[in-house]
Short mmCIF file of C-alpha atoms and ligand atoms in Angstrom, two decimals:
data_model
loop_
_atom_site.label_atom_id
_atom_site.label_comp_id
_atom_site.label_asym_id
_atom_site.label_seq_id
_atom_site.Cartn_x
_atom_site.Cartn_y
_atom_site.Cartn_z
CA MET A 167 103.93 86.82 95.37
CA SER A 168 102.39 83.76 95.64
CA ILE A 169 98.86 84.27 94.66
CA GLY A 170 97.69 81.08 96.71
CA SER A 171 99.06 77.89 94.82
CA LYS A 172 101.77 75.44 96.42
CA ILE A 173 102.83 76.56 92.77
CA ARG A 174 105.08 79.42 92.96
CA SER A 175 104.39 82.02 90.61
CA ARG A 176 105.88 85.94 90.12
CA VAL A 177 103.68 88.35 88.69
CA PHE A 178 106.02 91.24 86.38
CA ALA A 179 105.32 94.32 85.62
CA ASP A 180 104.93 93.67 81.88
CA ARG A 181 105.31 90.58 79.59
CA MET A 182 108.78 92.03 78.80
CA GLN A 183 109.63 91.56 82.12
CA ALA A 184 108.34 88.07 82.63
CA GLU A 185 109.63 87.17 79.22
CA LEU A 186 113.70 88.10 80.00
CA ALA A 187 113.22 86.50 83.13
CA LEU A 188 112.19 83.63 81.37
CA ALA A 189 114.99 83.76 78.74
CA GLY A 190 117.37 84.14 81.67
CA GLU A 191 116.50 81.30 83.16
CA ILE A 192 116.99 79.52 79.31
CA ALA A 193 120.05 81.01 79.19
CA ALA A 194 121.38 80.27 83.20
CA LEU A 195 121.02 76.92 82.10
CA VAL A 196 122.25 76.76 78.98
CA ARG A 197 125.45 78.64 79.88
CA ALA A 198 126.02 75.74 82.87
CA LYS A 199 125.30 72.56 81.43
CA PRO A 200 126.03 73.41 77.38
CA ASP A 201 124.59 69.83 76.41
CA ALA A 202 120.53 71.34 77.90
CA VAL A 203 117.69 69.36 76.93
CA LEU A 204 114.85 72.10 76.52
CA GLY A 205 111.25 71.17 75.51
CA LEU A 206 109.73 74.54 74.10
CA ALA A 207 106.34 75.91 73.50
CA THR A 208 105.01 77.75 70.36
CA GLY A 209 102.52 80.56 70.74
CA ARG A 210 101.88 84.09 70.46
CA THR A 211 103.05 83.69 73.77
CA PRO A 212 107.01 82.79 74.29
CA VAL A 213 107.61 85.41 71.09
CA GLY A 214 109.87 87.63 73.41
CA VAL A 215 111.50 84.87 75.07
CA TYR A 216 112.73 83.39 71.76
CA ARG A 217 114.23 87.12 69.86
CA GLU A 218 115.82 87.85 73.38
CA LEU A 219 117.85 84.70 73.37
CA VAL A 220 118.49 85.03 69.79
CA ARG A 221 119.54 88.41 71.23
CA MET A 222 121.48 86.75 73.96
CA HIS A 223 123.57 84.43 71.03
CA GLY A 224 124.41 87.62 69.02
CA GLU A 225 125.02 89.92 71.77
CA GLU A 226 126.74 87.97 74.09
CA ARG A 227 127.51 84.54 72.71
CA LEU A 228 125.55 82.20 74.00
CA ASP A 229 126.50 79.07 72.75
CA PHE A 230 123.37 76.29 71.83
CA SER A 231 126.09 73.64 70.08
CA GLN A 232 125.13 71.39 71.83
CA VAL A 233 121.72 72.08 73.69
CA VAL A 234 118.45 69.98 72.26
CA THR A 235 115.76 70.89 72.02
CA PHE A 236 111.92 69.29 72.15
CA ASN A 237 109.14 70.69 71.06
CA LEU A 238 105.02 70.28 72.64
CA ASP A 239 103.06 69.44 69.89
CA GLU A 240 101.96 70.30 65.91
CA PHE A 241 99.66 70.01 63.51
CA GLU A 242 98.66 67.61 62.26
CA GLY A 243 98.32 68.17 57.93
CA LEU A 244 100.90 70.64 57.29
CA ALA A 245 104.20 69.45 56.11
CA PRO A 246 106.90 70.84 57.91
CA ASP A 247 107.54 73.96 55.93
CA HIS A 248 103.67 75.17 56.49
CA ARG A 249 103.41 78.52 56.94
CA LEU A 250 101.61 77.60 59.97
CA SER A 251 103.03 74.62 61.08
CA PHE A 252 104.88 74.83 64.07
CA ARG A 253 108.55 73.75 62.89
CA ARG A 254 108.44 76.57 60.71
CA PHE A 255 107.29 78.62 63.45
CA MET A 256 110.50 77.28 65.50
CA GLN A 257 112.39 78.12 62.40
CA ASP A 258 111.39 81.71 62.28
CA HIS A 259 111.75 82.13 65.27
CA LEU A 260 114.44 81.14 67.33
CA PHE A 261 115.88 78.00 65.40
CA GLU A 262 117.61 80.10 62.32
CA GLY A 263 118.70 82.33 65.08
CA VAL A 264 120.88 80.98 67.17
CA ASN A 265 123.23 77.71 66.57
CA LEU A 266 121.39 74.80 67.07
CA ALA A 267 122.74 71.79 65.16
CA PRO A 268 120.24 70.80 63.00
CA GLU A 269 119.96 67.13 63.90
CA ASN A 270 119.26 67.90 67.27
CA THR A 271 115.65 70.04 67.08
CA HIS A 272 112.69 66.90 67.49
CA LEU A 273 109.32 68.42 66.64
CA LEU A 274 106.82 65.55 66.26
CA SER A 275 105.27 65.17 62.32
CA GLY A 276 102.62 66.78 61.21
CA ASP A 277 102.73 64.79 57.92
CA VAL A 278 102.54 61.21 59.51
CA ALA A 279 99.42 59.98 58.70
CA SER A 280 97.03 58.70 61.94
CA ASP A 281 97.38 55.09 61.79
CA GLU A 282 101.25 55.61 61.84
CA ALA A 283 100.33 58.46 64.38
CA PRO A 284 100.96 56.16 68.00
CA ALA A 285 104.30 54.81 66.07
CA HIS A 286 105.73 58.57 65.40
CA CYS A 287 104.71 59.38 69.30
CA ALA A 288 106.79 56.79 70.48
CA GLU A 289 109.26 57.00 69.01
CA PHE A 290 109.15 60.84 69.83
CA GLU A 291 109.18 59.50 74.08
CA GLU A 292 112.02 56.81 72.79
CA ARG A 293 113.63 60.49 71.64
CA ILE A 294 113.41 62.37 75.02
CA LEU A 295 114.38 58.83 77.06
CA ALA A 296 117.76 58.87 75.23
CA ALA A 297 118.35 62.32 75.21
CA GLY A 298 118.52 61.38 79.12
CA GLY A 299 115.21 63.62 79.63
CA ILE A 300 114.21 67.20 79.98
CA ASP A 301 115.84 69.65 81.68
CA LEU A 302 113.35 72.68 81.35
CA GLN A 303 110.35 72.60 79.79
CA VAL A 304 108.53 75.78 78.58
CA LEU A 305 105.00 75.55 79.27
CA GLY A 306 101.65 78.04 77.76
CA ILE A 307 98.69 77.86 79.03
CA GLY A 308 94.84 77.22 76.70
CA LEU A 309 92.11 79.33 77.29
CA ASN A 310 90.40 76.41 78.35
CA GLY A 311 93.53 75.06 80.67
CA HIS A 312 94.82 72.70 77.92
CA ILE A 313 99.68 72.40 78.07
CA GLY A 314 100.91 71.45 75.09
CA PHE A 315 97.65 69.83 73.34
CA ASN A 316 96.28 68.22 76.40
CA GLU A 317 92.69 69.91 75.99
CA PRO A 318 90.08 68.99 78.67
CA GLY A 319 89.26 65.23 79.48
CA SER A 320 92.99 65.11 78.60
CA GLY A 321 94.10 62.16 81.65
CA VAL A 322 97.19 62.99 83.90
CA ASP A 323 98.73 59.81 83.06
CA SER A 324 98.42 60.50 78.96
CA ARG A 325 101.92 60.32 76.71
CA THR A 326 102.22 62.03 73.04
CA ARG A 327 99.78 60.60 70.88
CA ARG A 328 97.08 62.06 68.37
CA VAL A 329 94.32 64.58 69.65
CA ALA A 330 91.14 66.13 67.88
CA LEU A 331 91.55 69.26 68.52
CA HIS A 332 88.90 71.54 71.44
CA PRO A 333 86.72 73.67 69.34
CA VAL A 334 88.21 76.67 72.29
CA THR A 335 92.07 75.54 70.61
CA ARG A 336 91.07 76.20 66.82
CA ALA A 337 89.30 79.35 66.66
CA SER A 338 91.59 81.07 68.49
CA PHE A 339 94.25 79.49 65.94
CA GLU A 340 91.41 81.20 63.54
CA GLU A 341 91.75 84.48 65.85
CA SER A 342 95.41 84.85 65.53
CA VAL A 343 96.13 83.84 61.99
CA GLY A 344 92.81 84.07 60.11
CA ALA A 345 93.20 80.87 58.45
CA GLU A 346 90.66 77.33 59.10
CA ALA A 347 92.32 75.44 61.94
CA PRO A 348 93.81 71.36 61.40
CA THR A 349 90.91 69.51 63.23
CA HIS A 350 93.62 66.79 64.78
CA ALA A 351 97.16 67.21 66.41
CA LEU A 352 100.11 65.74 67.67
CA THR A 353 100.70 66.48 70.85
CA MET A 354 102.95 64.84 74.09
CA GLY A 355 101.05 63.89 77.03
CA VAL A 356 100.58 65.59 80.35
CA ALA A 357 102.75 62.25 82.07
CA THR A 358 105.71 63.54 79.56
CA ILE A 359 105.61 66.98 79.91
CA LEU A 360 105.35 66.17 83.83
CA GLU A 361 108.72 64.61 83.49
CA ALA A 362 110.57 66.45 82.50
CA ARG A 363 112.74 68.33 85.71
CA ALA A 364 111.58 71.69 85.95
CA ILE A 365 108.76 73.01 84.58
CA ARG A 366 108.30 77.42 83.60
CA VAL A 367 104.71 78.32 82.57
CA LEU A 368 104.43 81.76 80.99
CA ALA A 369 101.45 83.53 81.07
CA LEU A 370 100.90 87.24 79.15
CA GLY A 371 97.41 89.43 79.28
CA ALA A 372 94.43 89.66 81.06
CA LYS A 373 92.81 86.61 79.25
CA LYS A 374 94.67 84.25 79.94
CA ARG A 375 93.97 85.36 83.93
CA ALA A 376 90.91 83.40 84.37
CA ILE A 377 92.28 80.17 83.37
CA VAL A 378 95.86 80.76 85.54
CA ARG A 379 93.63 80.95 88.45
CA ARG A 380 91.95 78.03 87.76
CA MET A 381 95.17 76.29 87.30
CA LEU A 382 96.54 77.27 90.64
CA GLU A 383 93.58 77.29 92.72
CA GLY A 384 90.27 75.35 91.34
CA ASP A 385 90.19 71.43 91.36
CA VAL A 386 92.65 68.98 90.11
CA SER A 387 91.23 67.87 87.71
CA SER A 388 91.13 67.16 83.72
CA ASP A 389 88.56 69.14 83.35
CA VAL A 390 91.13 71.75 83.60
CA PRO A 391 95.29 69.62 82.59
CA ALA A 392 97.37 72.89 83.74
CA THR A 393 96.70 71.50 87.10
CA PHE A 394 97.46 69.00 87.49
CA LEU A 395 101.20 70.67 87.38
CA ARG A 396 100.11 71.05 90.68
CA GLY A 397 101.30 68.13 91.50
CA HIS A 398 105.45 68.67 90.41
CA GLY A 399 108.05 69.82 92.22
CA ASP A 400 109.65 72.34 90.19
CA VAL A 401 106.94 74.31 88.37
CA ARG A 402 107.14 78.31 88.42
CA VAL A 403 104.06 80.59 86.38
CA LEU A 404 105.85 83.83 85.07
CA LEU A 405 102.85 86.22 84.44
CA ASP A 406 102.54 89.30 83.46
CA ALA A 407 100.84 92.32 85.21
CA GLU A 408 97.63 91.61 83.54
CA ALA A 409 97.35 87.59 83.52
CA GLY A 410 98.43 87.69 87.86
CA ALA A 411 95.85 90.23 88.11
C1 F6R B 590 101.95 75.21 71.66
C2 F6R B 590 101.38 75.10 72.88
C3 F6R B 590 99.91 75.47 73.34
C4 F6R B 590 100.53 77.75 73.19
C5 F6R B 590 98.28 77.84 74.47
C6 F6R B 590 98.63 78.95 74.65
O1 F6R B 590 103.22 74.47 71.41
O2 F6R B 590 101.31 73.90 72.86
O3 F6R B 590 99.76 74.41 74.03
O4 F6R B 590 101.24 77.48 74.41
O5 F6R B 590 97.34 77.23 73.63
O6 F6R B 590 99.26 79.80 73.31
P1 F6R B 590 98.93 81.23 73.33
O7 F6R B 590 101.04 81.27 74.10
O8 F6R B 590 99.12 81.96 71.41
O9 F6R B 590 98.36 82.24 73.60
#
């Protein structure tokens, strides 16, 4: 079903159906292209997708041995093994449950000094290029319309860089983990994300309904960076009934 945008969107009966559909698409890609390059997101939204990929690895021999992954973002100031780092999240929810080679999993590092961030971010972009570019990028969407940590004001030409986190992002972090949010992060840029060959956005729950509608139907503008996805030729949005109502 389309809700009025050139981006194709589909509303599933419930969150599990949306999660299974996205996991199924990732699995089909990995089976067709064993050395696929996946762009991954963290946060509450993709947890069920990763759970299903782990199940498929265990029960259906879905093989990640040649797959390469790049994550969207990481909090500044959190070492890779910090319990709230995105590296830790990925270890817990996906990497330890499948046979990805550790050297094939790429995350920006939260513990580089801020003056070293530009070189670190440039190197991350080079690694994406050296891997042949991202075949399929998984995205969530922030309540303020961010993708990755491209907060409102981020340009369509933005590249991987250090950013200040928006108050809405920090509040949402604090609500979900009950700890003070970092002030800065490193994130792939909007332009970096748009270079992925295919992009899939997963949005679940009633809280996401308004921003999903703006992404699909509002003016394309850096006020809502997710609207820039409308300039990409292969974006699909997967919604549960609450987010798509
Ligand atoms: C996470 C990321 C963010 C989240 C977004 C939604 O790597 O890049 O853009 O996708 O903040 O977060 P949740 O899923 O927790 O609602």
